[in-house]
């Protein structure tokens, strides 16, 4: 047989001989005989149950089950099922798959009895695992239930794979085929590819797994949802949960052109320090920025805003800062947060979620209610997850005006642009000009950190255009102290980078600066900030870290523009 020849090619000679020797015929599965009075429907309904009874009869067990004697990964379980009596079922579509042949080899080396494979459909294998998972009770699994269960397993498999690599976002793009992409250290990478049908079923399973979502999945509508790590996947009897280090998953379902689907899943991880880590230095902040954050936390009243695009680490910085604030006050203050949804735990704070909202209008309404409730709950410090609307901005300013310290985030391009964004939202200019109200304006980006073991000097790439730009901007000193991403080594997983670090710009404004920003005189406002208030823009903060060998030239130019160009400020 063709498969015998293929096995011989892949396995060593002794093992191939063992496979042939053990290929004695196994007794066929016995089904109850049908009488002439049985109707066709009865035959279809009973045959599946009878096969299950035969497979699991006389104490026979599924050794490849999740907690079986020969545990295997979820991808291989989609293709094979091995029983203790040697029954070996293989998905016919993957009979020559490397994983199948590798599993056959491993099973034999571990001295498991294994008969020649019987080729079945993937659906039948999924049904067998579902049957075993449910305790081998009396069941009647429909094709729809089998697909749903298998896709729940696939959903968990993708999340586990992503979590093991500390992926921030998983993108599922369904078109003629399904492409699974991971965002790692800020960069997109192609990870897996499946059929279009698999992708459509995966998106439905992801929606069904959510704990907070609309009532029904609508393929042609924009929908958001959230899956909590503390709850099992639906329909799995509490047996399938997210990895222990994943707190939650934010899901965004998007219709895209030409009838395809697009799902983005943001993974929210537990803090590396389970006791609550308020260390801002661990995020990449230097002594200068840490001291400025300390001064902002020391203000008993006023508004502090952290800005940046999606995925720039705003929520993590805000969480660490709030933990530090609570620790500095010996847990003797009442910190209340309003978040949609809460992303990271803040020990010592009362975190209020915004729930029961489907549309954007309802979310704004619920968010406003939660903010109003927080203001009536005797807070010393308030943290608002994000300013999304004018009504939310009004309540945030109301909290700051009424004698509270308020911390929040906003989508803006830079620290000076925070004032511009708030003005465009409709916040009254007199509030934006008050330095007793506006205490801190912060913007940040995440830069990939160079692996110190395999980084290379910029002098090794003197022919690159970036070398000349560096020389023009920083001269010989820049050339001597600048590094580029290396080829990778065992210390960085052969990627050349080891995580990311936060690089912020922080403004502690006075009345003159705020007045110029509100009036739209941005150029003079920034010159005033740098010259009179000792300000340091993001570009300068990034260059400082580049010259210390922490980040490379490409990262600086990626976020701050070409070095030989005149900076925007």
PDB file of N, CA and C in Angstrom, residues 393-426:
ATOM      1  N   UNK A 393     -16.493  63.215  28.743  1.00  0.00           N
ATOM      2  CA  UNK A 393     -15.514  64.258  29.044  1.00  0.00           C
ATOM      3  C   UNK A 393     -16.061  65.241  30.070  1.00  0.00           C
ATOM      4  N   UNK A 394     -17.351  65.582  29.923  1.00  0.00           N
ATOM      5  CA  UNK A 394     -17.961  66.506  30.873  1.00  0.00           C
ATOM      6  C   UNK A 394     -17.935  65.978  32.288  1.00  0.00           C
ATOM      7  N   UNK A 395     -18.222  64.679  32.454  1.00  0.00           N
ATOM      8  CA  UNK A 395     -18.221  64.091  33.794  1.00  0.00           C
ATOM      9  C   UNK A 395     -16.808  63.960  34.349  1.00  0.00           C
ATOM     10  N   UNK A 396     -15.834  63.667  33.471  1.00  0.00           N
ATOM     11  CA  UNK A 396     -14.441  63.595  33.912  1.00  0.00           C
ATOM     12  C   UNK A 396     -13.988  64.961  34.429  1.00  0.00           C
ATOM     13  N   UNK A 397     -14.311  66.008  33.695  1.00  0.00           N
ATOM     14  CA  UNK A 397     -13.943  67.357  34.147  1.00  0.00           C
ATOM     15  C   UNK A 397     -14.719  67.741  35.405  1.00  0.00           C
ATOM     16  N   UNK A 398     -15.957  67.273  35.497  1.00  0.00           N
ATOM     17  CA  UNK A 398     -16.743  67.551  36.699  1.00  0.00           C
ATOM     18  C   UNK A 398     -16.092  66.923  37.920  1.00  0.00           C
ATOM     19  N   UNK A 399     -15.567  65.688  37.743  1.00  0.00           N
ATOM     20  CA  UNK A 399     -14.877  65.041  38.850  1.00  0.00           C
ATOM     21  C   UNK A 399     -13.645  65.810  39.275  1.00  0.00           C
ATOM     22  N   UNK A 400     -12.871  66.300  38.286  1.00  0.00           N
ATOM     23  CA  UNK A 400     -11.674  67.069  38.614  1.00  0.00           C
ATOM     24  C   UNK A 400     -12.029  68.412  39.256  1.00  0.00           C
ATOM     25  N   UNK A 401     -13.112  69.034  38.788  1.00  0.00           N
ATOM     26  CA  UNK A 401     -13.535  70.329  39.339  1.00  0.00           C
ATOM     27  C   UNK A 401     -14.077  70.213  40.761  1.00  0.00           C
ATOM     28  N   UNK A 402     -14.596  69.027  41.098  1.00  0.00           N
ATOM     29  CA  UNK A 402     -15.224  68.861  42.416  1.00  0.00           C
ATOM     30  C   UNK A 402     -14.257  68.353  43.467  1.00  0.00           C
ATOM     31  N   UNK A 403     -12.947  68.439  43.194  1.00  0.00           N
ATOM     32  CA  UNK A 403     -11.968  68.143  44.236  1.00  0.00           C
ATOM     33  C   UNK A 403     -11.419  66.744  44.222  1.00  0.00           C
ATOM     34  N   UNK A 404     -11.406  66.085  43.063  1.00  0.00           N
ATOM     35  CA  UNK A 404     -10.851  64.738  42.969  1.00  0.00           C
ATOM     36  C   UNK A 404      -9.649  64.714  42.031  1.00  0.00           C
ATOM     37  N   UNK A 405      -8.792  63.742  42.244  1.00  0.00           N
ATOM     38  CA  UNK A 405      -7.738  63.450  41.276  1.00  0.00           C
ATOM     39  C   UNK A 405      -8.306  62.447  40.278  1.00  0.00           C
ATOM     40  N   UNK A 406      -8.182  62.764  38.994  1.00  0.00           N
ATOM     41  CA  UNK A 406      -8.770  61.924  37.948  1.00  0.00           C
ATOM     42  C   UNK A 406      -7.691  61.536  36.942  1.00  0.00           C
ATOM     43  N   UNK A 407      -7.637  60.246  36.631  1.00  0.00           N
ATOM     44  CA  UNK A 407      -6.729  59.722  35.612  1.00  0.00           C
ATOM     45  C   UNK A 407      -7.540  59.034  34.528  1.00  0.00           C
ATOM     46  N   UNK A 408      -7.138  59.263  33.269  1.00  0.00           N
ATOM     47  CA  UNK A 408      -7.899  58.660  32.176  1.00  0.00           C
ATOM     48  C   UNK A 408      -7.010  58.530  30.942  1.00  0.00           C
ATOM     49  N   UNK A 409      -7.568  57.960  29.874  1.00  0.00           N
ATOM     50  CA  UNK A 409      -6.845  57.846  28.604  1.00  0.00           C
ATOM     51  C   UNK A 409      -7.662  58.485  27.492  1.00  0.00           C
ATOM     52  N   UNK A 410      -6.977  58.766  26.387  1.00  0.00           N
ATOM     53  CA  UNK A 410      -7.609  59.401  25.240  1.00  0.00           C
ATOM     54  C   UNK A 410      -6.825  59.018  23.989  1.00  0.00           C
ATOM     55  N   UNK A 411      -7.511  58.887  22.876  1.00  0.00           N
ATOM     56  CA  UNK A 411      -6.825  58.637  21.611  1.00  0.00           C
ATOM     57  C   UNK A 411      -6.382  59.980  21.025  1.00  0.00           C
ATOM     58  N   UNK A 412      -5.079  60.211  21.045  1.00  0.00           N
ATOM     59  CA  UNK A 412      -4.508  61.438  20.477  1.00  0.00           C
ATOM     60  C   UNK A 412      -3.094  61.126  20.015  1.00  0.00           C
ATOM     61  N   UNK A 413      -2.573  61.936  19.082  1.00  0.00           N
ATOM     62  CA  UNK A 413      -1.282  61.647  18.466  1.00  0.00           C
ATOM     63  C   UNK A 413      -0.096  62.016  19.326  1.00  0.00           C
ATOM     64  N   UNK A 414      -0.250  62.997  20.197  1.00  0.00           N
ATOM     65  CA  UNK A 414       0.870  63.471  21.005  1.00  0.00           C
ATOM     66  C   UNK A 414       0.316  64.117  22.263  1.00  0.00           C
ATOM     67  N   UNK A 415       1.222  64.455  23.177  1.00  0.00           N
ATOM     68  CA  UNK A 415       0.778  65.120  24.403  1.00  0.00           C
ATOM     69  C   UNK A 415       0.140  66.479  24.105  1.00  0.00           C
ATOM     70  N   UNK A 416       0.745  67.337  23.264  1.00  0.00           N
ATOM     71  CA  UNK A 416       0.073  68.609  22.954  1.00  0.00           C
ATOM     72  C   UNK A 416      -1.275  68.415  22.264  1.00  0.00           C
ATOM     73  N   UNK A 417      -1.396  67.352  21.462  1.00  0.00           N
ATOM     74  CA  UNK A 417      -2.633  67.127  20.715  1.00  0.00           C
ATOM     75  C   UNK A 417      -3.804  66.729  21.608  1.00  0.00           C
ATOM     76  N   UNK A 418      -3.535  66.405  22.874  1.00  0.00           N
ATOM     77  CA  UNK A 418      -4.628  66.072  23.794  1.00  0.00           C
ATOM     78  C   UNK A 418      -5.576  67.257  23.934  1.00  0.00           C
ATOM     79  N   UNK A 419      -5.009  68.448  24.075  1.00  0.00           N
ATOM     80  CA  UNK A 419      -5.847  69.651  24.219  1.00  0.00           C
ATOM     81  C   UNK A 419      -6.648  69.885  22.944  1.00  0.00           C
ATOM     82  N   UNK A 420      -6.008  69.708  21.793  1.00  0.00           N
ATOM     83  CA  UNK A 420      -6.706  69.874  20.510  1.00  0.00           C
ATOM     84  C   UNK A 420      -7.862  68.899  20.394  1.00  0.00           C
ATOM     85  N   UNK A 421      -7.635  67.647  20.778  1.00  0.00           N
ATOM     86  CA  UNK A 421      -8.676  66.627  20.686  1.00  0.00           C
ATOM     87  C   UNK A 421      -9.847  66.957  21.600  1.00  0.00           C
ATOM     88  N   UNK A 422      -9.573  67.378  22.817  1.00  0.00           N
ATOM     89  CA  UNK A 422     -10.646  67.730  23.754  1.00  0.00           C
ATOM     90  C   UNK A 422     -11.425  68.945  23.267  1.00  0.00           C
ATOM     91  N   UNK A 423     -10.706  69.907  22.676  1.00  0.00           N
ATOM     92  CA  UNK A 423     -11.381  71.092  22.137  1.00  0.00           C
ATOM     93  C   UNK A 423     -12.308  70.699  20.988  1.00  0.00           C
ATOM     94  N   UNK A 424     -11.838  69.777  20.123  1.00  0.00           N
ATOM     95  CA  UNK A 424     -12.669  69.322  19.013  1.00  0.00           C
ATOM     96  C   UNK A 424     -13.887  68.528  19.501  1.00  0.00           C
ATOM     97  N   UNK A 425     -13.755  67.862  20.649  1.00  0.00           N
ATOM     98  CA  UNK A 425     -14.884  67.112  21.208  1.00  0.00           C
ATOM     99  C   UNK A 425     -15.961  68.039  21.762  1.00  0.00           C
ATOM    100  N   UNK A 426     -15.573  69.298  22.044  1.00  0.00           N
ATOM    101  CA  UNK A 426     -16.560  70.259  22.531  1.00  0.00           C
ATOM    102  C   UNK A 426     -16.363  70.710  23.962  1.00  0.00           C
TER     103      UNK A 426
END
